PDB file of C-alpha atoms in Angstrom:
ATOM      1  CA  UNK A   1     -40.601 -38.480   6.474  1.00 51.00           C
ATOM      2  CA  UNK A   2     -41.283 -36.269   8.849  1.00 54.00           C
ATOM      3  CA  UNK A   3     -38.725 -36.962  11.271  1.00 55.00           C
ATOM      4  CA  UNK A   4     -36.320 -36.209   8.111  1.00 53.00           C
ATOM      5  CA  UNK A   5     -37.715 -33.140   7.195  1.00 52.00           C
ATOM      6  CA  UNK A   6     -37.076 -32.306  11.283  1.00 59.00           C
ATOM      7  CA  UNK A   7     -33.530 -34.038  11.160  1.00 54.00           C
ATOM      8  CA  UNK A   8     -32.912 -31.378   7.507  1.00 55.00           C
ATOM      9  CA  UNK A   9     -34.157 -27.949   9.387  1.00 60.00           C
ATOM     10  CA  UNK A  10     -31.539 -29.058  12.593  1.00 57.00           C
ATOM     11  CA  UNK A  11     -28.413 -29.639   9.715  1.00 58.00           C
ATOM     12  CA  UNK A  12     -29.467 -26.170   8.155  1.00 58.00           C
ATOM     13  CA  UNK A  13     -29.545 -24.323  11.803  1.00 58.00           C
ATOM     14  CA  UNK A  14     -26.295 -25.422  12.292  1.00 58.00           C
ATOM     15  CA  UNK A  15     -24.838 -24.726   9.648  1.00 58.00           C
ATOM     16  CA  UNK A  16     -26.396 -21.347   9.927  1.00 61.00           C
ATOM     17  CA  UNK A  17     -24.957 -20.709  12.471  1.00 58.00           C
ATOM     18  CA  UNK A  18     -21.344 -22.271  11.670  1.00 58.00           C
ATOM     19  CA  UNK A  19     -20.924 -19.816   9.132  1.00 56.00           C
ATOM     20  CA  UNK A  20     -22.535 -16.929  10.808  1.00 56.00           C
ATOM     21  CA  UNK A  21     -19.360 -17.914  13.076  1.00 56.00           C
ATOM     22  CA  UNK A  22     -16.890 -17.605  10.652  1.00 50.00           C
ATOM     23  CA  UNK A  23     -18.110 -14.115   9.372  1.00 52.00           C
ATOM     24  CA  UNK A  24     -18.081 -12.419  12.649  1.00 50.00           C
ATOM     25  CA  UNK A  25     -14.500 -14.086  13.872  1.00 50.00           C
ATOM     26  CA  UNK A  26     -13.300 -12.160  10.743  1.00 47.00           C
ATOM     27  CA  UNK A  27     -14.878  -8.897  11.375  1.00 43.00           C
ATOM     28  CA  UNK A  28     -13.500  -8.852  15.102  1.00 40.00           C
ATOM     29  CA  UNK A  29     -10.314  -9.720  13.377  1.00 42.00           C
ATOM     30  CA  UNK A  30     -10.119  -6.882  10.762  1.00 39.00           C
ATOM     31  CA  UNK A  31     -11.849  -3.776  12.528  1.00 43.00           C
ATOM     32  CA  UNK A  32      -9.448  -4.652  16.129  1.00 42.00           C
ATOM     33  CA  UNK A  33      -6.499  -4.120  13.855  1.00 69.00           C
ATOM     34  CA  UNK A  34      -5.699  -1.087  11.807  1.00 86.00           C
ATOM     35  CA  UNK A  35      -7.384   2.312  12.330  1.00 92.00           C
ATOM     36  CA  UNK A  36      -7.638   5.356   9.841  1.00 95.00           C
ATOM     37  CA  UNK A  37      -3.924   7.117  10.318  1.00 94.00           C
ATOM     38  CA  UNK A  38      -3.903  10.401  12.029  1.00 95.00           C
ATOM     39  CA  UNK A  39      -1.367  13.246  10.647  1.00 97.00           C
ATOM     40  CA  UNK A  40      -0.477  16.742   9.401  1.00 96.00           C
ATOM     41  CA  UNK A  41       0.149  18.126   6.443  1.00 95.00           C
ATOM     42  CA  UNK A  42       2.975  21.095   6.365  1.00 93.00           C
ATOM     43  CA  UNK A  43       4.280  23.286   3.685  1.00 93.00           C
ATOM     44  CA  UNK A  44       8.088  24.111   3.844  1.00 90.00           C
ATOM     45  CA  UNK A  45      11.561  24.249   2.639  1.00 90.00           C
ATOM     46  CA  UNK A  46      14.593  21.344   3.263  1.00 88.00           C
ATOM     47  CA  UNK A  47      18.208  21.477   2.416  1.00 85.00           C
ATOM     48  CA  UNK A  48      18.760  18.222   0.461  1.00 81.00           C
ATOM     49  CA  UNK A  49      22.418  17.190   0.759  1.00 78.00           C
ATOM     50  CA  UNK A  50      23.314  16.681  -3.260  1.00 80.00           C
ATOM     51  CA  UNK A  51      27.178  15.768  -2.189  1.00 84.00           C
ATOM     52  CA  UNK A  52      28.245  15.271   0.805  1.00 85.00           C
ATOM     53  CA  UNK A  53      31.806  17.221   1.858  1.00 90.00           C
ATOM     54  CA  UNK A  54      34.910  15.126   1.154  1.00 91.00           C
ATOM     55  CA  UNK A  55      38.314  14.542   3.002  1.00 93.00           C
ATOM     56  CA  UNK A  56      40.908  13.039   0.997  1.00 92.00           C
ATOM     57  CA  UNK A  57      44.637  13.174   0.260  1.00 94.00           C
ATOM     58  CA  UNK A  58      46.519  14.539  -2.753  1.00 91.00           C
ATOM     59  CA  UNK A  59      48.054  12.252  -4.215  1.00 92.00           C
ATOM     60  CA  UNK A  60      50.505  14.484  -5.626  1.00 94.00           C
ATOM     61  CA  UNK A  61      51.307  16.485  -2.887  1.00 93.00           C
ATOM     62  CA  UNK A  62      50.333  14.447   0.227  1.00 92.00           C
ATOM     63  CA  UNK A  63      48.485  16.972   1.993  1.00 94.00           C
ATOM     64  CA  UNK A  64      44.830  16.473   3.154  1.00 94.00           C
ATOM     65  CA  UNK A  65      42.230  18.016   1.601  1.00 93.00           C
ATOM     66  CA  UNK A  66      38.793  19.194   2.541  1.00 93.00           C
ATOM     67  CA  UNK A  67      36.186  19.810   0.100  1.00 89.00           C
ATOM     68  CA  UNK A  68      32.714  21.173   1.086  1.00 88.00           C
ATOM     69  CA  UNK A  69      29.593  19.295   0.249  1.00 85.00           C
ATOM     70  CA  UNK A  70      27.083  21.020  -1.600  1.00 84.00           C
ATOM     71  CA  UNK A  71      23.131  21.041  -1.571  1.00 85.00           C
ATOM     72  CA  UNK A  72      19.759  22.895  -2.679  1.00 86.00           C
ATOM     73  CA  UNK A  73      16.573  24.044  -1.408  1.00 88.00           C
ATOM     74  CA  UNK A  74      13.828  21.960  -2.014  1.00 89.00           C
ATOM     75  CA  UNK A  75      10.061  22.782  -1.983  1.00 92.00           C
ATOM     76  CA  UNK A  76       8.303  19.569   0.500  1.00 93.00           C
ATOM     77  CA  UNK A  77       4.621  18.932   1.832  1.00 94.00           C
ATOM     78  CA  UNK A  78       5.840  17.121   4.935  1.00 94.00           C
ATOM     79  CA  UNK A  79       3.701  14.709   5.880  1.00 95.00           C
ATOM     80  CA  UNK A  80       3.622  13.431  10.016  1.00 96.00           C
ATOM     81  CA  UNK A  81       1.885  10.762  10.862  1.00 96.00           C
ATOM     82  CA  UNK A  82       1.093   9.480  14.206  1.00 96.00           C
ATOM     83  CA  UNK A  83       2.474   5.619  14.515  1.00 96.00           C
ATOM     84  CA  UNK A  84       0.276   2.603  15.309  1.00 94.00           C
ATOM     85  CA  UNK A  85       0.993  -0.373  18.018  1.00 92.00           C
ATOM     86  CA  UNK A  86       1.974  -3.616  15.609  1.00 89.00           C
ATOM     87  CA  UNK A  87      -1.483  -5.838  15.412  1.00 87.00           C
ATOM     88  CA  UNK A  88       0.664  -8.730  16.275  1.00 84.00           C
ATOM     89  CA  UNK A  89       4.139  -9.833  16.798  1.00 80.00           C
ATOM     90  CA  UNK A  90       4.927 -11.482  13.781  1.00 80.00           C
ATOM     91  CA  UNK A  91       8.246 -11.174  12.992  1.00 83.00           C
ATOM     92  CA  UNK A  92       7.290 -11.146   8.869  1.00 85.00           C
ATOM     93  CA  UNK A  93       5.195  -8.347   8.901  1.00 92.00           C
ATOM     94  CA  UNK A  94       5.690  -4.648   9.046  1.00 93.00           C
ATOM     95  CA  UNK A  95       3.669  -1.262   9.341  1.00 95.00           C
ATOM     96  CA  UNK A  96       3.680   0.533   6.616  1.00 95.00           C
ATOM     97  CA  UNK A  97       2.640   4.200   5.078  1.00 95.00           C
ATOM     98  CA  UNK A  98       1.325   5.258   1.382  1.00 94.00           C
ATOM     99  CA  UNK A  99      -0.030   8.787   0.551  1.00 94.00           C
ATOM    100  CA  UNK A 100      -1.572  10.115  -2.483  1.00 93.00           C
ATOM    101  CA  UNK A 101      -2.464  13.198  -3.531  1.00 94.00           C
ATOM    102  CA  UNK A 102      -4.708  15.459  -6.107  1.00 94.00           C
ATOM    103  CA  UNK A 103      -5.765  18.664  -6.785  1.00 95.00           C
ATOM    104  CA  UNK A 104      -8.543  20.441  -4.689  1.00 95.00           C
ATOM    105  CA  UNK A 105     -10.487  21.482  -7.694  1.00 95.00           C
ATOM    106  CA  UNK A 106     -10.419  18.349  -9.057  1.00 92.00           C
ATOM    107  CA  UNK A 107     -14.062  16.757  -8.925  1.00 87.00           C
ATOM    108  CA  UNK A 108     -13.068  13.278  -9.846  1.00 88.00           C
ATOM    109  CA  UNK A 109     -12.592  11.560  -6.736  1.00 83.00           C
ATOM    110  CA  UNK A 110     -10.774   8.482  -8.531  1.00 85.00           C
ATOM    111  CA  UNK A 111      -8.169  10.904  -9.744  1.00 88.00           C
ATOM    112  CA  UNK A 112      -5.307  10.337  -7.514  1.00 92.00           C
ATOM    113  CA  UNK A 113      -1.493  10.487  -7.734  1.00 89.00           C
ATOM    114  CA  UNK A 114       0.883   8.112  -5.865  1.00 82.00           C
ATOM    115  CA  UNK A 115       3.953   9.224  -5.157  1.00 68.00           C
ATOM    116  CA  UNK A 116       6.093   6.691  -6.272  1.00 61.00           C
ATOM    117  CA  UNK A 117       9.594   6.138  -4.962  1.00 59.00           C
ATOM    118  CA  UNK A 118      10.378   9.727  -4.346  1.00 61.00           C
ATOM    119  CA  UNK A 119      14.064   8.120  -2.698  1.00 67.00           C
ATOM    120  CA  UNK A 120      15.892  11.159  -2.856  1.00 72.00           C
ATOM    121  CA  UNK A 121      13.520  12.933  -0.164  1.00 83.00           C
ATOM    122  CA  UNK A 122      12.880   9.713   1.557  1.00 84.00           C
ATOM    123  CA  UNK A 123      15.766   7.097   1.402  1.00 81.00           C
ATOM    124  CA  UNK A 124      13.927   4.545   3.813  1.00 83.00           C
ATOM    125  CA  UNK A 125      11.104   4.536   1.293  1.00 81.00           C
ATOM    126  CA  UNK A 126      10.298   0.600   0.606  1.00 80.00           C
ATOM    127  CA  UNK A 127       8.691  -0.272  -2.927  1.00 83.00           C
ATOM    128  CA  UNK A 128       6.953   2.506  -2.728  1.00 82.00           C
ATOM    129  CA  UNK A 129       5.984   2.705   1.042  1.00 90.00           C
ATOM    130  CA  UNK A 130       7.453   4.222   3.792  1.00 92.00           C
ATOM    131  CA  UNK A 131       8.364   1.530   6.675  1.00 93.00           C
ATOM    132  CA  UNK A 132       6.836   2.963  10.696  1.00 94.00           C
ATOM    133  CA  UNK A 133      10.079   4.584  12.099  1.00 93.00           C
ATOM    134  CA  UNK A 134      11.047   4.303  15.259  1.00 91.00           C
ATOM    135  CA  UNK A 135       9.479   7.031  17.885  1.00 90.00           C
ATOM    136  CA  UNK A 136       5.951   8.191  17.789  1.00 94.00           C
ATOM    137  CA  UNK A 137       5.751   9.575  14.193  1.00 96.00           C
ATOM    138  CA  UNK A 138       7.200   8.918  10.778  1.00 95.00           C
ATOM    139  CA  UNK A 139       7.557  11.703   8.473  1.00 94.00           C
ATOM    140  CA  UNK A 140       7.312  11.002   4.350  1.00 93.00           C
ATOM    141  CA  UNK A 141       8.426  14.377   2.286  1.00 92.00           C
ATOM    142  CA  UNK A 142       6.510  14.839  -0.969  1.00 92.00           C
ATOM    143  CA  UNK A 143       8.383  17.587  -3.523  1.00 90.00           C
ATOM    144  CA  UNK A 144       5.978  20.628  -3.746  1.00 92.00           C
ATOM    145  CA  UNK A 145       8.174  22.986  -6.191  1.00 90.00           C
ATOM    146  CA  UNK A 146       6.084  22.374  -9.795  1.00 90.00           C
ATOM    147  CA  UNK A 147       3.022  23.589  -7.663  1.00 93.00           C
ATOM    148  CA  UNK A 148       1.979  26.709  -8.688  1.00 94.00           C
ATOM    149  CA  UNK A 149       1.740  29.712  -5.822  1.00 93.00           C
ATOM    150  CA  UNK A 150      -1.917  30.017  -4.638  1.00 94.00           C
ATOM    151  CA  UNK A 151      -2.978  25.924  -5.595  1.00 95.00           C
ATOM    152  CA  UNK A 152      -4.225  23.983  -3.662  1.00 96.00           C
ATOM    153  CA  UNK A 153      -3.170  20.143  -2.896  1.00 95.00           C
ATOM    154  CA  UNK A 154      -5.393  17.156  -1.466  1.00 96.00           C
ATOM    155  CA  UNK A 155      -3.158  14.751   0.773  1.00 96.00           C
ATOM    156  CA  UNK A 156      -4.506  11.305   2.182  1.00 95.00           C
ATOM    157  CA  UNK A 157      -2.334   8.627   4.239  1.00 96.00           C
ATOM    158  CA  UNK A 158      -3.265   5.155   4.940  1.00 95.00           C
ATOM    159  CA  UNK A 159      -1.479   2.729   6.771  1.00 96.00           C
ATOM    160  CA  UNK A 160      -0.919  -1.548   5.858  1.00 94.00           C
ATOM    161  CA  UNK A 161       0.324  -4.195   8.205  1.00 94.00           C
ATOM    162  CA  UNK A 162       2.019  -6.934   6.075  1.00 93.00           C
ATOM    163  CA  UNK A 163       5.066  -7.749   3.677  1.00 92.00           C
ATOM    164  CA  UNK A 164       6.135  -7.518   0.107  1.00 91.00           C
ATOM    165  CA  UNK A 165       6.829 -10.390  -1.881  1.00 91.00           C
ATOM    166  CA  UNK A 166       8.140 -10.984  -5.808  1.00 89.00           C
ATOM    167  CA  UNK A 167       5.465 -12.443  -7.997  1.00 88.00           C
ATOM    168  CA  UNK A 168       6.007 -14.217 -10.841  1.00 87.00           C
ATOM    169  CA  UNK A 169       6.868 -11.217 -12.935  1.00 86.00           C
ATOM    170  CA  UNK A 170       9.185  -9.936 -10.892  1.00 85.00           C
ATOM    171  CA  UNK A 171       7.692  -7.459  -9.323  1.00 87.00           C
ATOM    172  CA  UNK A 172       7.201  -6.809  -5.790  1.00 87.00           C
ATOM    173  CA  UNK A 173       3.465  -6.870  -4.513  1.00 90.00           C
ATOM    174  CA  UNK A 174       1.995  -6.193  -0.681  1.00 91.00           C
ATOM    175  CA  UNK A 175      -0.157  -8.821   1.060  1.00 92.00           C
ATOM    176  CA  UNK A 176      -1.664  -7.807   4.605  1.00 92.00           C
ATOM    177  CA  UNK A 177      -4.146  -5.746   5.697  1.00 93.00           C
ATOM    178  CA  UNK A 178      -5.092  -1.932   4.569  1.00 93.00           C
ATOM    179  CA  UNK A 179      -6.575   0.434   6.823  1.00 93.00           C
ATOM    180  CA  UNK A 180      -8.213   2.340   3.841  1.00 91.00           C
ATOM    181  CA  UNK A 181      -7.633   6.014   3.240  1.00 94.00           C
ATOM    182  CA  UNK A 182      -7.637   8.856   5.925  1.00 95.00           C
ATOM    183  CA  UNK A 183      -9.501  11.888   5.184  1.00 94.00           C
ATOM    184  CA  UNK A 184      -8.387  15.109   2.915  1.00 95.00           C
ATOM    185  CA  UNK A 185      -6.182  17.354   4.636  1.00 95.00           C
ATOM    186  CA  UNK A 186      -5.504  20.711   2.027  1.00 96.00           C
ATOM    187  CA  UNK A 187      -2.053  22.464   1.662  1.00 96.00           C
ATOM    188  CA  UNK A 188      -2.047  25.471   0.082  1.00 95.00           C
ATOM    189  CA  UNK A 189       0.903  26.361  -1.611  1.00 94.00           C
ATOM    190  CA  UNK A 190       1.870  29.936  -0.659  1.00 92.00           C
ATOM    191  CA  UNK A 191       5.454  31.853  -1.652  1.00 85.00           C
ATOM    192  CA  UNK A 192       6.560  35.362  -0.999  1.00 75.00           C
ATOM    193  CA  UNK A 193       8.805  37.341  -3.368  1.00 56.00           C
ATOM    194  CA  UNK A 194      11.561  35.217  -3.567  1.00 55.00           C
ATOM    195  CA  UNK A 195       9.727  32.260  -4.248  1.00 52.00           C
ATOM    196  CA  UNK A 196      10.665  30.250  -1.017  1.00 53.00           C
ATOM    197  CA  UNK A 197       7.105  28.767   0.499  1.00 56.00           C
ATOM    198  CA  UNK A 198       5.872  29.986   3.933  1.00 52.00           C
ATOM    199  CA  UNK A 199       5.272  27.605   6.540  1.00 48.00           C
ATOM    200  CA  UNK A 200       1.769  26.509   6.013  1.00 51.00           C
ATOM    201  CA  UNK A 201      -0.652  23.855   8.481  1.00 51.00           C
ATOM    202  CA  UNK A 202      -2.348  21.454   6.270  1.00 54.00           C
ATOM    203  CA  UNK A 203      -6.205  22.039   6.523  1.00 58.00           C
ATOM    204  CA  UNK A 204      -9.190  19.400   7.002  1.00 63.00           C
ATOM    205  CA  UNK A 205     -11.018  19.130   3.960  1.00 58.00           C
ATOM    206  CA  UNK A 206     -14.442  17.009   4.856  1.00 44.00           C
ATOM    207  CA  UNK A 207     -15.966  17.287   1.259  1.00 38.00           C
ATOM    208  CA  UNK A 208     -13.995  14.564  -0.638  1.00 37.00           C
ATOM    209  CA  UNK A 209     -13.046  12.495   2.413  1.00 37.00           C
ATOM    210  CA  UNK A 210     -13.693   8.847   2.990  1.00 38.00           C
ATOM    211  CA  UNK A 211     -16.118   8.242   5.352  1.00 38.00           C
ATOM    212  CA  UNK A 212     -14.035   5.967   8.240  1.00 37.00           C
ATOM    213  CA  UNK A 213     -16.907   3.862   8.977  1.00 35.00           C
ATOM    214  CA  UNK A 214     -17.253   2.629   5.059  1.00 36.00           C
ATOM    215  CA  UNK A 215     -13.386   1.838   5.331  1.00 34.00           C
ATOM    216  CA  UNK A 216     -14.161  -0.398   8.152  1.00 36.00           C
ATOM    217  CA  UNK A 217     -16.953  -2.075   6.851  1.00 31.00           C
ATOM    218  CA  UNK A 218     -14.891  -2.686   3.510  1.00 35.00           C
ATOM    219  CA  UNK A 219     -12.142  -4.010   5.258  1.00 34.00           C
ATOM    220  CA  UNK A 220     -14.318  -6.143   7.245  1.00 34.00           C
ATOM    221  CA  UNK A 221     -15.281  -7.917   3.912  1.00 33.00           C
ATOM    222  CA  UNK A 222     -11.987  -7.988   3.066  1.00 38.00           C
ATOM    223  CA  UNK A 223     -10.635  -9.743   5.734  1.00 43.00           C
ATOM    224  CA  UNK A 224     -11.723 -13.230   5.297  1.00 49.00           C
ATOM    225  CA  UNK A 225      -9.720 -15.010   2.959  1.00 52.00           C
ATOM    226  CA  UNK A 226     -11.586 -16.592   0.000  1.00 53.00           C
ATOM    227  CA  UNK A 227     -10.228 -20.275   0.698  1.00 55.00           C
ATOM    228  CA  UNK A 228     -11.944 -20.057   4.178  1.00 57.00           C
ATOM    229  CA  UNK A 229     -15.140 -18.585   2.973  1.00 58.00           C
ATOM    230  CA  UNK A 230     -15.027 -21.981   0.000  1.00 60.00           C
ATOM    231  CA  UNK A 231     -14.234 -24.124   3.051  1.00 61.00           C
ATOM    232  CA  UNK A 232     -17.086 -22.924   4.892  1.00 61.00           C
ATOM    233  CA  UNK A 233     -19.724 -23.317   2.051  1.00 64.00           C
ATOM    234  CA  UNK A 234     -18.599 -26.805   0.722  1.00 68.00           C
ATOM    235  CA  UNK A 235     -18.487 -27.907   4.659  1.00 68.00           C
ATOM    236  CA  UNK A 236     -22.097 -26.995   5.542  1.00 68.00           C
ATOM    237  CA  UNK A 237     -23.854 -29.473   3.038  1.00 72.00           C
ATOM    238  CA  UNK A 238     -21.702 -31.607   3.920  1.00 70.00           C
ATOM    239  CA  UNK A 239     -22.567 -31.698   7.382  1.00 75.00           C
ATOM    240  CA  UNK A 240     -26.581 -31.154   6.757  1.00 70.00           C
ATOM    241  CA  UNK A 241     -25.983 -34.543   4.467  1.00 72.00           C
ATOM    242  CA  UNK A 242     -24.177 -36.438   7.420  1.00 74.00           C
ATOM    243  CA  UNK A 243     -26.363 -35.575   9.928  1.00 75.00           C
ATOM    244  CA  UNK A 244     -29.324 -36.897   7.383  1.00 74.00           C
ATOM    245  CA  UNK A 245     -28.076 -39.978   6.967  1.00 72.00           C
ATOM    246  CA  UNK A 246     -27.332 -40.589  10.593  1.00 72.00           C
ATOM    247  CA  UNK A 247     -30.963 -40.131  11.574  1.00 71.00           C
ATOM    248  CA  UNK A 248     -31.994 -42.228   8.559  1.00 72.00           C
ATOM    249  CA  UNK A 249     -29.785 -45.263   9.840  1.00 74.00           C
ATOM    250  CA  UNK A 250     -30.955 -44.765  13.332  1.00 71.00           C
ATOM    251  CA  UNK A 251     -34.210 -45.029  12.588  1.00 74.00           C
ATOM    252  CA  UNK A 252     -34.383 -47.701  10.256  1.00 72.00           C
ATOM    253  CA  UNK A 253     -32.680 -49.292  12.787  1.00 73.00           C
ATOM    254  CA  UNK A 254     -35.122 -48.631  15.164  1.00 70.00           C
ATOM    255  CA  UNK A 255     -37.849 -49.665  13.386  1.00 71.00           C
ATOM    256  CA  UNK A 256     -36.068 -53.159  12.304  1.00 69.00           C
ATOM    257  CA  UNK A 257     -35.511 -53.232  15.623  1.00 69.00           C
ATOM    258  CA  UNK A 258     -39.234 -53.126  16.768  1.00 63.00           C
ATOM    259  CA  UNK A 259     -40.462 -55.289  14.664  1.00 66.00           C
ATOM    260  CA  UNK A 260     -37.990 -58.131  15.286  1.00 65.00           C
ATOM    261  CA  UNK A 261     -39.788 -57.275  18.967  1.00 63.00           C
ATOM    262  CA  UNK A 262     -43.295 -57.482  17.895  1.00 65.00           C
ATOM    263  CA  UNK A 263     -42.478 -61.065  15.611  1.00 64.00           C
ATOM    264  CA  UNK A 264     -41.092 -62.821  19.004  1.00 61.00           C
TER     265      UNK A 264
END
C-alpha cells in the first residue's frame, strides 16, 4: 500500500509538471509575438478626390474632351503607426490595425467607438481593419469634421496577426492573435476663422490608458487554445492511472515471484 501511495505522488509530479509545461510554452508563445503598437495622432485637412478628371471623345463631334475632376476638403485625425516584423511566415496570416476612439470627458472607459469601414478615407481598409502597408508605417484617416472646435478626442490602436474567415452567418470574423490596446493619445480639435483645423500633435493621455503589462498577461491566457488545455487535463489522470497500474503488476509479480522461490 505504501509503495502505491509512493507510485500515486510520482504520477501526480509528473503530471505537474507536464502541464506546468504546456502553460509556459504558451506564454513564451504569446508575449514573443505582438507588442503594444506605437503611433501618432495628427489633426489636419485632405483633399478627397470625389471624381476623378475624365478624357473622352464626343461622340458628336469627334473631338477629345477633357473634363476636370472635382474634390472637397475633409476634416481627418491621421493616425501613423509604426509597423511590426510578421511573427511568422505563414503565408495565411496578415498584420493588421483597428482604432477606436471616445471622448476625453467621457468617464466610462467601456465607451468606445469603432470606426467601421470608413472606405472612402481608407480604400485598403479590410472588414473593418486596415492591412500593414508596405514601408515602415501605415497610416488609417478617421473623419474629424462633426467634432466640435475646442473637443477633445481619445484615440487607441492595436494591432492582430491572423485572417478573416465567413462563419456560418455570413459574416466575416478574425481569428489570430491581438496585441490589446495601446495607450490614449488626445487630439484636440482646433479651427481658426474659416473653420479649416490647424495642424495639431496628438497628446499622451496616461489616465485612461491600458496598462501594457495587463495586455500581456491577458494575452498570455489567451493564447492557449482550449482543445489543448482539455487535452492536457484528460491526459494527466490518465497517465497517474497507467503508471498505477504498472507498479501494481510489477509488484504482484514480484511477490508471486518470491514466493514460487521460497515453496522450491
Amino acid at each position: 500500500m505504501k509503495k502505491i501511495f509512493t507510485a500515486f505522488i510520482w504520477a501526480l509530479l509528473v503530471c505537474t509538471l507536464l502541464f506546468t509545461g504546456v502553460l509556459c510554452m504558451g506564454e513564451v508563445q504569446a508575449v514573443s509575438k505582438l507588442s503594444v503598437p506605437e503611433f501618432t495622432a495628427t489633426l489636419g485637412v485632405i483633399d478627397r478626390v470625389t471624381a476623378p478628371p475624365l478624357q473622352y471623345v464626343d461622340p458628336y463631334t469627334g473631338e477629345t474632351v477633357n473634363t476636370p475632376g472635382f474634390s472637397e476638403k475633409v476634416e481627418v485625425i491621421k493616425v501613423e503607426i509604426k509597423n511590426q516584423n510578421r511573427p511568422d511566415k505563414s503565408v495565411d496570416n496578415e498584420l493588421y490595425y483597428d482604432v477606436r476612439t471616445k471622448g476625453y470627458y467621457d468617464q466610462d472607459e467601456d465607451v468606445w467607438y469603432g470606426q467601421g469601414d470608413p472606405s472612402l478615407l481608407n480604400p485598403l481598409y479590410k472588414y473593418g481593419s486596415m492591412p500593414q502597408s508596405d514601408g515602415s508605417y501605415t497610416q488609417i484617416l478617421l473623419p474629424a469634421g462633426t467634432y466640435p472646435t475646442g473637443g477633445k478626442v481619445d484615440v487607441q490602436v492595436q494591432v492582430k496577426y491572423g485572417h478573416f474567415f465567413m462563419n456560418n452567418l455570413y459574416r466575416y470574423e478574425f481569428t489570430g492573435e491581438l496585441s490589446g490596446w495601446s495607450n490614449s493619445k488626445t487630439v484636440t480639435i482646433t479651427r481658426d476663422s474659416n473653420e479649416v483645423p490647424n495642424l495639431t500633435e496628438a497628446t499622451p493621455n496616461s489616465t485612461s490608458a491600458t496598462d501594457q503589462n495587463e495586455i500581456q498577461t491577458d494575452l498570455t491566457i489567451t493564447q492557449i487554445p482550449l482543445t489543448e488545455l482539455l487535452f492536457v487535463f484528460l491526459l494527466c489522470p490518465v497517465i497517474a492511472v497507467l503508471i498505477i497500474v504498472l507498479l501494481y503488476m510489477y509488484e504482484k509479480r514480484k511477490t508471486a515471484r518470491y514466493k514460487q522461490d521460497s515453496q522450491t
